[in-house]
Coordinates of C-alpha atoms in Angstrom, one line a residue:
Chain X
M1 CA 7.6 -5.9 -27.4
L2 CA 9.8 -2.8 -27.4
T3 CA 8.7 0.3 -29.3
I4 CA 11.5 2.4 -30.8
A5 CA 10.9 5.9 -32.3
L6 CA 13.1 6.5 -35.3
A7 CA 13.6 9.9 -37.0
K8 CA 12.7 10.2 -40.7
G9 CA 15.3 11.8 -42.9
A10 CA 19.1 11.9 -42.7
L11 CA 19.5 9.6 -39.6
L12 CA 17.1 6.8 -40.8
K13 CA 19.5 4.8 -42.9
D14 CA 22.2 4.7 -40.2
S15 CA 19.6 4.0 -37.5
V16 CA 18.3 1.0 -39.4
R17 CA 21.9 -0.2 -39.9
C18 CA 22.6 0.2 -36.2
F19 CA 19.6 -1.9 -35.2
A20 CA 20.4 -4.5 -37.8
A21 CA 23.8 -4.9 -36.2
A22 CA 22.0 -5.6 -32.9
G23 CA 19.8 -8.2 -34.7
I24 CA 16.7 -6.1 -35.2
D25 CA 15.6 -5.7 -38.9
F26 CA 13.8 -2.5 -39.7
S27 CA 14.9 -2.5 -43.3
A28 CA 11.2 -2.4 -44.4
L29 CA 11.4 1.3 -43.4
L30 CA 13.9 2.0 -46.2
D31 CA 11.7 0.5 -49.0
K32 CA 10.8 3.3 -51.3
G33 CA 7.2 1.9 -51.5
N34 CA 6.8 1.8 -47.7
R35 CA 4.0 4.0 -46.4
Q36 CA 3.6 2.3 -43.0
L37 CA 4.5 4.4 -40.0
M38 CA 4.6 1.5 -37.5
V39 CA 6.7 -1.4 -38.6
P40 CA 7.4 -4.5 -36.5
S41 CA 10.7 -6.3 -36.9
P42 CA 10.4 -9.8 -38.3
C43 CA 12.0 -11.3 -35.1
G44 CA 9.0 -9.9 -33.1
R45 CA 11.3 -8.3 -30.5
A46 CA 10.6 -4.7 -31.4
R47 CA 8.6 -2.4 -33.6
A48 CA 9.6 1.0 -35.0
L49 CA 7.6 4.2 -35.1
L50 CA 8.6 6.4 -38.0
V51 CA 8.3 10.0 -36.8
R52 CA 9.6 13.5 -37.5
N53 CA 13.0 14.4 -36.0
G54 CA 11.6 16.7 -33.3
D55 CA 8.8 14.2 -32.3
V56 CA 11.2 11.4 -31.3
P57 CA 11.9 12.8 -27.8
V58 CA 8.1 13.6 -27.5
Y59 CA 7.2 9.9 -28.1
V60 CA 9.9 8.7 -25.7
S61 CA 9.1 11.2 -22.9
Y62 CA 5.4 10.2 -23.0
G63 CA 6.5 6.5 -22.9
Q64 CA 4.8 5.5 -26.1
A65 CA 8.2 4.6 -27.4
Q66 CA 10.6 3.1 -24.8
L67 CA 13.6 4.0 -26.9
G68 CA 14.4 6.4 -29.7
V69 CA 17.2 7.6 -32.0
V70 CA 17.5 11.3 -32.5
G71 CA 20.2 14.0 -33.0
Y72 CA 21.7 15.7 -30.0
D73 CA 20.7 19.1 -31.6
V74 CA 17.0 18.1 -31.2
L75 CA 17.5 17.1 -27.6
Q76 CA 19.2 20.4 -26.9
E77 CA 16.4 22.3 -28.5
H78 CA 13.4 20.5 -27.0
Q79 CA 14.8 19.8 -23.5
L80 CA 12.4 17.0 -22.8
P81 CA 12.9 14.5 -19.9
V82 CA 14.5 11.6 -21.8
A83 CA 17.5 9.6 -20.7
Q84 CA 20.5 9.8 -23.0
L85 CA 21.9 6.2 -23.2
L86 CA 24.4 6.0 -26.1
D87 CA 26.3 8.2 -28.6
L88 CA 25.7 6.2 -31.8
G89 CA 28.4 8.2 -33.6
F90 CA 26.7 8.8 -36.9
G91 CA 24.9 11.9 -38.2
G92 CA 27.7 14.2 -37.1
C93 CA 27.2 18.0 -37.6
R94 CA 27.8 21.2 -35.8
M95 CA 25.4 23.8 -34.5
S96 CA 27.0 27.0 -35.7
V97 CA 26.6 30.8 -35.9
A98 CA 27.1 31.9 -39.5
V99 CA 27.2 35.4 -41.1
K100 CA 27.6 36.7 -44.6
A101 CA 31.1 36.1 -45.9
S102 CA 31.4 39.8 -46.4
S103 CA 30.4 40.6 -42.8
P104 CA 33.1 42.1 -40.6
Y105 CA 32.1 39.9 -37.6
R106 CA 34.4 36.9 -37.0
R107 CA 33.3 35.8 -33.5
A108 CA 29.8 35.6 -32.1
A109 CA 30.8 38.0 -29.3
D110 CA 31.6 40.6 -32.0
L111 CA 28.0 40.8 -33.1
P112 CA 26.3 44.1 -32.1
A113 CA 23.9 44.0 -29.2
H114 CA 20.2 43.7 -30.2
C115 CA 21.1 42.4 -33.6
R116 CA 18.7 39.9 -35.3
I117 CA 19.5 36.2 -35.3
A118 CA 17.4 33.9 -37.5
S119 CA 17.2 30.2 -36.5
K120 CA 15.1 27.0 -36.4
F121 CA 16.8 26.4 -33.1
T122 CA 15.8 29.5 -31.1
R123 CA 16.2 27.9 -27.7
C124 CA 19.7 26.7 -28.4
A125 CA 20.5 30.2 -29.8
E126 CA 18.9 31.9 -26.8
R127 CA 21.0 29.9 -24.3
F128 CA 24.2 30.5 -26.3
F129 CA 23.7 34.3 -26.5
D130 CA 22.6 34.4 -22.9
G131 CA 25.9 32.7 -22.0
L132 CA 27.8 35.4 -23.9
D133 CA 25.7 38.1 -22.1
L134 CA 24.8 39.5 -25.5
P135 CA 21.2 40.6 -25.9
V136 CA 19.9 39.6 -29.4
E137 CA 16.5 39.6 -31.2
L138 CA 15.7 36.0 -32.2
I139 CA 13.6 35.3 -35.3
H140 CA 12.1 31.9 -35.5
L141 CA 12.1 30.4 -39.0
T142 CA 11.1 26.9 -40.1
G143 CA 13.6 26.4 -43.0
S144 CA 15.9 28.0 -45.5
V145 CA 17.4 30.0 -42.7
E146 CA 20.3 31.1 -44.9
L147 CA 18.0 33.6 -46.5
G148 CA 18.0 35.6 -43.2
P149 CA 21.4 37.4 -43.8
I150 CA 21.0 37.3 -47.6
T151 CA 17.8 39.3 -47.6
G152 CA 19.1 41.5 -44.8
M153 CA 16.5 40.4 -42.3
S154 CA 19.1 39.2 -39.8
E155 CA 22.8 39.8 -39.1
A156 CA 23.5 36.1 -38.5
I157 CA 21.9 32.6 -38.3
V158 CA 22.2 29.7 -35.9
D159 CA 21.9 26.5 -37.8
L160 CA 23.2 22.9 -38.3
V161 CA 26.3 22.7 -40.5
A162 CA 27.3 19.2 -41.8
T163 CA 29.7 19.9 -44.7
G164 CA 29.4 23.6 -45.0
R165 CA 28.4 23.4 -48.7
T166 CA 24.9 25.0 -48.3
L167 CA 26.5 27.9 -46.3
A168 CA 29.2 28.4 -49.0
E169 CA 26.8 28.3 -51.9
N170 CA 24.7 31.0 -50.2
G171 CA 27.7 33.2 -49.5
L172 CA 27.7 32.6 -45.7
V173 CA 30.5 31.5 -43.4
A174 CA 30.4 29.8 -40.0
I175 CA 32.2 31.8 -37.3
E176 CA 31.6 29.9 -34.1
D177 CA 30.2 26.5 -33.0
L178 CA 27.6 26.1 -30.2
F179 CA 28.2 22.3 -30.0
H180 CA 28.9 19.2 -32.0
S181 CA 25.9 16.9 -32.6
T182 CA 25.6 13.2 -33.3
A183 CA 22.8 10.7 -33.1
R184 CA 21.8 9.6 -29.6
L185 CA 20.0 6.6 -28.3
V186 CA 17.4 7.9 -25.8
G187 CA 15.1 6.1 -23.4
N188 CA 12.1 6.8 -21.3
P189 CA 13.4 7.1 -17.7
L190 CA 10.5 5.4 -16.0
A191 CA 10.5 2.5 -18.5
L192 CA 14.2 2.1 -17.9
R193 CA 13.7 1.8 -14.2
L194 CA 10.9 -0.8 -14.6
D195 CA 12.8 -2.7 -17.3
Q196 CA 13.0 -6.4 -16.8
G197 CA 16.2 -6.7 -18.8
D198 CA 14.9 -6.4 -22.4
M199 CA 15.9 -2.7 -22.8
Q200 CA 19.2 -3.1 -21.0
Q201 CA 20.1 -6.1 -23.2
L202 CA 19.3 -4.1 -26.4
V203 CA 21.2 -1.0 -25.2
K204 CA 24.3 -3.3 -24.6
E205 CA 23.9 -4.8 -28.1
L206 CA 23.6 -1.3 -29.7
A207 CA 26.6 -0.1 -27.7
A208 CA 28.7 -3.0 -29.1
A209 CA 27.4 -2.2 -32.6
A210 CA 28.0 1.5 -32.3
Q211 CA 31.7 1.2 -31.3
P212 CA 33.1 0.5 -34.8
I213 CA 31.1 3.4 -36.2
E214 CA 32.7 5.8 -33.7
V215 CA 36.2 4.6 -34.6
A216 CA 35.4 5.0 -38.3
Chain P
M1 CA -15.5 32.0 -32.1
A2 CA -15.6 28.6 -30.3
L3 CA -15.4 29.0 -26.6
Q4 CA -12.8 26.5 -25.4
P5 CA -11.3 26.0 -21.9
A6 CA -7.9 27.5 -21.3
A7 CA -5.1 25.3 -22.6
G8 CA -4.3 22.6 -20.0
A9 CA -7.4 23.3 -17.9
R10 CA -9.9 20.4 -17.6
D11 CA -13.5 20.3 -18.7
L12 CA -14.8 17.0 -17.4
N13 CA -17.9 15.3 -18.6
P14 CA -20.4 13.8 -16.0
R15 CA -19.0 10.3 -16.4
Q16 CA -15.5 11.4 -15.8
V17 CA -16.6 13.4 -12.8
E18 CA -18.5 10.4 -11.4
G19 CA -15.4 8.2 -11.9
N20 CA -13.2 10.7 -10.1
R21 CA -15.7 11.1 -7.3
R22 CA -15.8 7.4 -6.7
I23 CA -12.0 7.1 -6.5
R24 CA -11.8 10.1 -4.2
Q25 CA -14.4 8.7 -1.9
T26 CA -12.8 5.2 -1.9
L27 CA -9.4 6.7 -1.0
A28 CA -11.0 9.0 1.6
G29 CA -12.7 6.0 3.2
V30 CA -9.3 4.2 3.6
Y31 CA -7.6 7.4 5.0
R32 CA -10.5 7.7 7.6
L33 CA -10.1 4.1 8.6
W34 CA -6.5 4.8 9.4
G35 CA -7.5 7.8 11.6
Y36 CA -6.7 10.6 9.2
Q37 CA -8.7 13.8 9.4
E38 CA -9.7 15.9 6.4
V39 CA -8.2 19.3 5.8
D40 CA -8.9 21.8 3.0
P41 CA -5.7 23.7 2.3
P42 CA -6.1 26.9 0.1
S43 CA -5.5 26.7 -3.6
I44 CA -3.7 30.0 -3.4
E45 CA -0.6 30.4 -1.3
T46 CA 2.5 32.7 -1.2
L47 CA 5.1 31.7 -3.7
D48 CA 7.5 31.2 -0.8
T49 CA 5.3 28.4 0.6
L50 CA 4.7 26.9 -2.9
A51 CA 8.3 26.7 -3.8
A52 CA 8.8 24.4 -0.8
G53 CA 12.2 25.7 0.1
G54 CA 13.5 25.4 -3.4
G55 CA 12.2 21.9 -3.9
I56 CA 9.9 23.1 -6.7
A57 CA 11.3 25.1 -9.6
P58 CA 9.8 28.6 -9.9
E59 CA 9.0 28.1 -13.6
E60 CA 6.6 25.2 -12.7
L61 CA 4.5 27.5 -10.5
V62 CA 1.4 29.2 -11.8
R63 CA 1.7 32.8 -10.6
L64 CA -1.2 35.1 -9.9
V65 CA -1.2 38.8 -10.8
S66 CA -1.6 40.4 -7.4
D67 CA 0.1 42.9 -5.1
D68 CA 1.6 40.0 -3.1
P69 CA 3.7 37.2 -4.7
L70 CA 1.0 34.5 -4.9
G71 CA 0.5 31.4 -7.0
L72 CA -1.7 28.3 -7.3
R73 CA -0.5 25.1 -5.5
P74 CA 1.4 22.6 -7.6
E75 CA 0.9 19.9 -5.0
L76 CA -0.7 19.6 -1.5
T77 CA 2.1 18.8 0.8
A78 CA 3.7 22.2 1.3
S79 CA 0.3 23.9 2.0
I80 CA -0.7 21.2 4.6
A81 CA 2.8 21.4 6.2
R82 CA 2.5 25.2 6.4
A83 CA -1.0 25.0 7.8
A84 CA 0.0 22.3 10.4
C85 CA 2.8 24.6 11.6
T86 CA 0.8 27.7 11.9
R87 CA -2.8 26.7 12.6
M88 CA -2.8 23.4 14.5
A89 CA -1.0 24.4 17.6
D90 CA -3.5 22.7 20.0
H91 CA -3.6 19.4 18.2
P92 CA -1.9 16.4 19.8
L93 CA 1.0 14.9 17.8
P94 CA 1.4 13.2 15.4
L95 CA -1.0 14.9 13.0
R96 CA -2.8 12.6 10.6
L97 CA -4.3 14.7 7.8
W98 CA -5.7 14.0 4.4
A99 CA -6.9 16.3 1.6
D100 CA -7.9 16.2 -2.0
G101 CA -8.4 18.8 -4.6
N102 CA -7.1 20.5 -7.8
I103 CA -3.4 21.2 -8.3
F104 CA -1.9 23.3 -11.0
R105 CA 1.5 23.2 -12.7
C106 CA 3.0 25.4 -15.4
L107 CA 4.6 23.7 -18.4
Q108 CA 6.6 25.4 -21.1
G109 CA 5.4 24.2 -24.4
D110 CA 7.2 24.5 -27.7
A111 CA 7.7 28.0 -29.0
G112 CA 8.0 29.1 -25.3
R113 CA 4.2 29.2 -24.7
L114 CA 3.2 28.5 -21.1
R115 CA 0.5 25.9 -20.5
I116 CA -1.3 25.3 -17.3
H117 CA -1.8 21.7 -16.3
Q118 CA -4.6 20.9 -13.9
Q119 CA -4.8 17.6 -12.0
I120 CA -6.8 16.2 -9.1
Q121 CA -4.7 14.9 -6.2
S122 CA -5.8 12.9 -3.2
G123 CA -3.3 12.2 -0.4
V124 CA -2.3 12.1 3.2
E125 CA 0.3 13.7 5.4
L126 CA 1.6 12.3 8.7
L127 CA 3.4 15.1 10.6
G128 CA 5.4 15.2 13.8
E129 CA 6.5 11.5 13.8
P130 CA 10.2 11.2 13.1
S131 CA 10.5 7.5 13.8
L132 CA 10.6 4.6 11.3
S133 CA 7.1 3.8 12.2
A134 CA 5.8 6.8 10.2
D135 CA 7.6 5.5 7.0
V136 CA 6.1 2.0 7.6
E137 CA 2.6 3.5 8.2
L138 CA 2.8 5.6 5.1
I139 CA 3.7 2.6 2.9
R140 CA 1.2 0.3 4.5
L141 CA -1.5 3.0 4.0
L142 CA -0.4 3.6 0.4
L143 CA -0.8 -0.2 -0.1
A144 CA -4.1 -0.4 1.6
A145 CA -5.4 2.6 -0.5
T146 CA -4.0 0.9 -3.6
G147 CA -5.8 -2.3 -2.7
S148 CA -9.1 -0.5 -2.5
L149 CA -8.9 0.9 -6.0
G150 CA -9.8 -2.4 -7.8
L151 CA -6.6 -2.7 -9.8
Q152 CA -6.3 -5.9 -11.9
P153 CA -3.2 -8.2 -12.1
E154 CA -2.5 -6.9 -15.6
H155 CA -1.9 -3.5 -14.1
K156 CA 1.2 -5.0 -12.5
P157 CA 1.5 -2.4 -9.7
T158 CA 5.1 -1.7 -8.8
L159 CA 6.2 0.4 -5.9
L160 CA 9.6 2.1 -6.6
M161 CA 11.4 2.9 -3.3
G162 CA 14.4 5.1 -3.0
H163 CA 16.1 7.0 -0.2
H164 CA 17.8 10.4 -0.2
G165 CA 20.3 9.3 2.4
L166 CA 21.1 6.2 0.4
L167 CA 22.0 8.2 -2.7
Q168 CA 23.9 10.7 -0.6
A169 CA 25.9 7.8 1.0
L170 CA 26.7 6.3 -2.5
L171 CA 27.9 9.7 -3.8
E172 CA 29.9 10.7 -0.7
P173 CA 33.2 9.0 -1.8
L174 CA 33.2 11.0 -5.0
P175 CA 35.7 13.9 -5.2
A176 CA 34.4 17.4 -4.5
G177 CA 32.6 18.9 -7.5
L178 CA 31.6 15.6 -9.0
G179 CA 28.8 14.8 -6.5
E180 CA 26.2 17.1 -8.0
P181 CA 26.7 16.3 -11.7
A182 CA 26.8 12.5 -10.8
R183 CA 23.5 12.9 -8.8
A184 CA 21.8 14.7 -11.7
A185 CA 23.0 12.1 -14.2
L186 CA 22.0 9.2 -12.0
T187 CA 18.5 10.5 -11.1
S188 CA 17.7 11.4 -14.8
F189 CA 19.2 8.1 -16.0
D190 CA 21.7 10.0 -18.2
R191 CA 24.1 7.2 -19.1
L192 CA 26.1 9.5 -21.4
S193 CA 26.8 12.1 -18.8
L194 CA 28.0 9.4 -16.4
Q195 CA 30.3 8.0 -19.0
A196 CA 31.7 11.5 -19.4
L197 CA 32.4 11.6 -15.6
E198 CA 34.0 8.2 -15.5
P199 CA 37.5 9.3 -16.6
Q200 CA 37.7 11.6 -13.6
L201 CA 37.1 8.6 -11.4
G202 CA 39.7 6.4 -13.0
N203 CA 37.3 4.6 -15.3
S204 CA 36.3 2.2 -12.6
G205 CA 32.8 1.8 -14.0
E206 CA 31.5 2.5 -10.5
L207 CA 29.0 5.1 -11.5
L208 CA 27.6 3.2 -14.4
S209 CA 27.2 0.1 -12.2
L210 CA 25.1 2.3 -9.8
L211 CA 22.7 3.0 -12.7
E212 CA 22.0 -0.7 -12.9
L213 CA 21.5 -1.2 -9.2
R214 CA 17.8 -1.8 -8.6
G215 CA 15.4 -4.7 -8.1
R216 CA 14.0 -6.9 -5.4
P217 CA 14.6 -5.0 -2.1
Q218 CA 16.5 -7.8 -0.2
Q219 CA 18.9 -8.4 -3.1
V220 CA 19.6 -4.7 -3.6
L221 CA 20.1 -4.2 0.2
A222 CA 22.7 -7.0 0.2
Q223 CA 24.5 -5.3 -2.7
L224 CA 24.3 -2.0 -0.9
Q225 CA 25.7 -3.6 2.3
N226 CA 28.7 -4.8 0.2
R227 CA 29.3 -1.2 -1.1
L228 CA 28.5 0.8 2.0
G229 CA 29.2 -1.5 4.9
D230 CA 26.7 -2.1 7.8
M231 CA 25.3 1.4 8.2
P232 CA 22.3 2.2 10.3
L233 CA 20.3 3.6 7.4
L234 CA 20.5 0.2 5.6
Q235 CA 19.3 -1.5 8.8
D236 CA 16.4 0.9 9.1
L237 CA 15.5 0.4 5.4
G238 CA 15.7 -3.3 5.8
R239 CA 13.3 -3.1 8.8
V240 CA 10.9 -0.9 6.8
I241 CA 11.0 -3.4 3.9
D242 CA 10.4 -6.4 6.2
L243 CA 7.4 -4.6 7.7
V244 CA 5.7 -3.7 4.4
T245 CA 6.6 -6.8 2.3
P246 CA 3.7 -9.1 3.6
A247 CA 1.1 -6.4 2.8
A248 CA 2.6 -5.8 -0.7
Q249 CA 2.7 -9.5 -1.4
G250 CA -0.9 -9.9 -0.3
L251 CA -2.0 -7.2 -2.7
G252 CA 0.2 -8.3 -5.6
V253 CA 2.2 -5.1 -5.5
E254 CA 5.9 -5.6 -6.6
L255 CA 8.4 -3.8 -4.4
Q256 CA 11.5 -2.4 -6.1
L257 CA 14.3 -0.8 -4.3
D258 CA 15.9 1.8 -6.6
P259 CA 18.7 3.8 -4.9
T260 CA 19.0 6.3 -7.8
F261 CA 15.3 7.0 -8.1
Q262 CA 14.1 10.5 -7.1
P263 CA 10.7 12.0 -7.8
H264 CA 10.1 15.0 -10.0
F265 CA 9.6 17.5 -7.1
N266 CA 12.6 17.7 -4.8
L267 CA 10.6 18.1 -1.6
Y268 CA 11.9 15.0 0.0
D269 CA 15.0 14.2 2.1
G270 CA 14.3 10.7 3.3
L271 CA 12.4 7.8 1.9
V272 CA 10.9 8.4 -1.6
L273 CA 8.1 6.4 -3.3
K274 CA 6.4 6.1 -6.6
L275 CA 3.7 3.7 -7.5
V276 CA 3.6 2.8 -11.1
C277 CA 1.1 0.6 -13.0
Q278 CA 1.1 -0.8 -16.5
G279 CA -1.6 1.1 -18.5
A280 CA -3.0 0.0 -21.9
D281 CA 0.1 1.3 -23.7
V282 CA 2.5 2.9 -21.2
P283 CA 3.5 2.7 -17.6
I284 CA 1.4 5.2 -15.5
A285 CA 2.6 6.7 -12.2
I286 CA -0.5 6.8 -10.0
A287 CA 1.0 7.9 -6.7
S288 CA 4.2 9.4 -5.3
G289 CA 5.4 10.6 -1.9
G290 CA 8.1 10.3 0.7
R291 CA 9.6 11.9 3.8
Y292 CA 10.1 15.7 3.9
D293 CA 11.5 16.5 7.4
A294 CA 13.4 19.6 6.2
L295 CA 10.3 21.1 4.7
V296 CA 8.5 20.9 8.0
G297 CA 11.6 22.3 9.7
R298 CA 11.4 25.2 7.4
F299 CA 7.8 26.1 8.2
S300 CA 8.2 25.2 11.9
T301 CA 10.3 28.2 13.0
P302 CA 10.1 29.9 16.3
A303 CA 8.1 32.6 14.5
S304 CA 5.3 30.1 13.7
L305 CA 2.6 29.5 16.4
M306 CA 3.9 26.1 17.3
T307 CA 7.2 24.2 16.9
L308 CA 6.3 21.0 15.3
P309 CA 9.1 18.3 15.5
A310 CA 10.7 18.6 12.0
A311 CA 9.2 15.4 10.7
G312 CA 6.7 14.7 7.9
V313 CA 5.8 12.0 5.5
G314 CA 3.0 11.9 2.9
F315 CA 1.9 10.7 -0.5
G316 CA -0.6 11.8 -3.2
F317 CA -2.6 9.8 -5.7
D318 CA -3.1 11.3 -9.2
V319 CA -6.9 10.7 -9.3
E320 CA -7.2 11.1 -13.1
H321 CA -4.4 8.6 -13.7
V322 CA -6.2 6.1 -11.5
R323 CA -9.4 6.7 -13.3
E324 CA -7.7 6.0 -16.7
L325 CA -6.6 2.7 -15.3
V326 CA -9.6 1.4 -13.5
C327 CA -12.7 3.0 -15.0
S328 CA -13.9 1.7 -18.4
T329 CA -16.1 4.0 -20.5
R330 CA -19.2 2.0 -19.6
D331 CA -18.7 2.7 -15.9
G332 CA -21.2 4.9 -14.0
Q333 CA -24.6 4.3 -12.5
Q334 CA -27.3 4.1 -15.1
T335 CA -30.6 5.8 -14.5
V336 CA -34.2 4.8 -15.1
L337 CA -36.1 6.9 -17.6
V338 CA -39.7 7.7 -16.6
A339 CA -41.8 8.4 -19.8
R340 CA -45.5 8.9 -20.4
G341 CA -48.0 8.7 -23.2
P342 CA -50.2 11.7 -24.3
A343 CA -53.0 10.6 -22.0
T344 CA -51.0 10.5 -18.8
P345 CA -50.7 13.8 -16.9
L346 CA -47.3 15.1 -15.9
E347 CA -48.2 14.9 -12.2
V348 CA -48.4 11.1 -12.4
A349 CA -44.9 10.9 -14.0
L350 CA -43.5 13.2 -11.4
E351 CA -45.0 11.2 -8.6
R352 CA -43.6 8.0 -10.0
L353 CA -40.2 9.6 -10.4
E354 CA -40.1 10.7 -6.8
S355 CA -41.3 7.3 -5.6
L356 CA -38.2 5.8 -7.4
H357 CA -36.0 8.4 -5.7
S358 CA -37.4 7.5 -2.3
Q359 CA -36.3 3.9 -2.9
G360 CA -32.8 5.2 -3.7
I361 CA -33.1 4.4 -7.5
P362 CA -31.6 7.1 -9.7
A363 CA -34.3 8.1 -12.2
E364 CA -34.8 10.9 -14.7
L365 CA -37.9 12.4 -16.3
L366 CA -38.8 12.6 -20.0
G367 CA -40.6 15.9 -19.8
E368 CA -42.5 15.7 -23.1
A369 CA -45.1 13.0 -23.7
T370 CA -44.2 10.5 -26.4
P371 CA -46.8 9.0 -28.8
D372 CA -46.0 5.4 -27.9
R373 CA -43.7 3.1 -25.9
S374 CA -41.2 2.5 -28.8
A375 CA -40.6 6.2 -29.1
A376 CA -39.8 6.3 -25.3
E377 CA -37.5 3.3 -25.6
A378 CA -35.6 5.0 -28.4
V379 CA -35.0 8.1 -26.1
A380 CA -34.0 5.8 -23.2
S381 CA -31.4 4.0 -25.4
Q382 CA -30.1 7.3 -26.8
R383 CA -29.6 8.8 -23.3
G384 CA -27.9 5.6 -22.1
C385 CA -30.6 4.8 -19.5
G386 CA -30.5 1.3 -18.0
D387 CA -34.3 0.9 -17.8
L388 CA -37.6 2.5 -18.9
I389 CA -40.8 3.0 -16.9
W390 CA -43.6 3.6 -19.4
L391 CA -46.8 5.3 -18.1
G392 CA -49.3 4.8 -20.9
P393 CA -51.2 2.3 -22.8

């Protein structure tokens, strides 16, 4: 039986829909009353592990889950040895640098050297500013990152932006994108090499199911 | 404050140590049968040696604070190859050497914290033999050693075999600049990156089909022959496979030829191997190795005391992974508990203890006298002793 790690939160509904299109029913995960963290599909072909976003690549890299669905942003931040198999197309957002709307800075490269940048994604931020050759002081936060510039703790933030509404309501504006992120199907490289065909078959079915979503 | 071992360092209990010791001795017994001699390379080497000519990323090395750039070994091969080139000038070739011991790797955890990972490795190196016979001997020895470990059919041992030259030949037709990204994507099984490269190759699906090319050696060789023509490397590989298949079949080890497989450390430039077993929940890699001629060439310079032919093959078992597979928690030799009643003097108990030892029976002493046999039985059961010798009424 294949074990698939699915991320709680925004990606879950689309992940369940994607697997349903490939004939695997994980809809029990969407029941409001569900408290189970490991749910087998009724067909007996696979079981789902319900884990936090950042833990999906961890379960997959250790091999406890052969496959997983997680955002590209998480893969970029954690850099674990997992194989990227498919772009599932949903969960689109941007990793962006944002500053106060009243700030004079309009490009990341305009930010002053050694300024403070608050982020949940400090590794992505570090790589980005290293690439710009701009030394910055990174402040790791675990949420409500928008408060960084509002309170004056940081000049800018690096955060995920889906619609831009949260930024706008907090008086911030995105000035540059690091990358565009969508949900990815990832796999354990060793399990993929030892696969007797089950995983490859499922990847093919998911690829076929993901195509219409990309077009839409 | 609780005193804990450093993060990543191992604090093994007696049962784990006993399990590891038995595996190390079993493997050593096989290595000796094949004429390999034990060496004991240092745990500390210069970073230049440890990096193995760029095969091992600097951030994976545990560095020491010292005047010289030193670190702890992340594997045994580079140290043994270095020692063979500088210290074994008077030995006839080829050199057959084995070693076991701790290795240390540095991992970067979340929030950028460095963790040290300690493992026990046991392996062999065959140096100075450039011919195909060394590859065959290495695999046959790996199979013989695997056969000695007591693996069960449910462990489904599979030997993944790849070849640096094969991957090189498959990537050669690619336009300049695409070879490296394609290699990285193929070896890390990154299907999305390959898809991104496809348009530059006219969307032929060639690269993606390479990612699916693996399986039974003869079938994969036939497919490779169709792609690459009748090249000598394929003939050699076919010969190696012919020579190791009977031994693998005899031991129930599945052989899988996987042209895009490369091990984690980039030491190798010829044949590469990884032995994987099915654990209780996940596949567990228990051994890996391959041919590392360029590494030997790097150490074997005119400045070194001898010029070894630039040829070397070797493998290493991860002893703790093997123990996880083959040793149940009940394993380990049980001792006999020697206990006495209040009327029996300590001398009598000590004499009985040593008489058991002289017969080769492991026995331990209950120092304090117990009021009756049932109290001694309770202690024996609590300590996990297999038997009780009661000296009393």
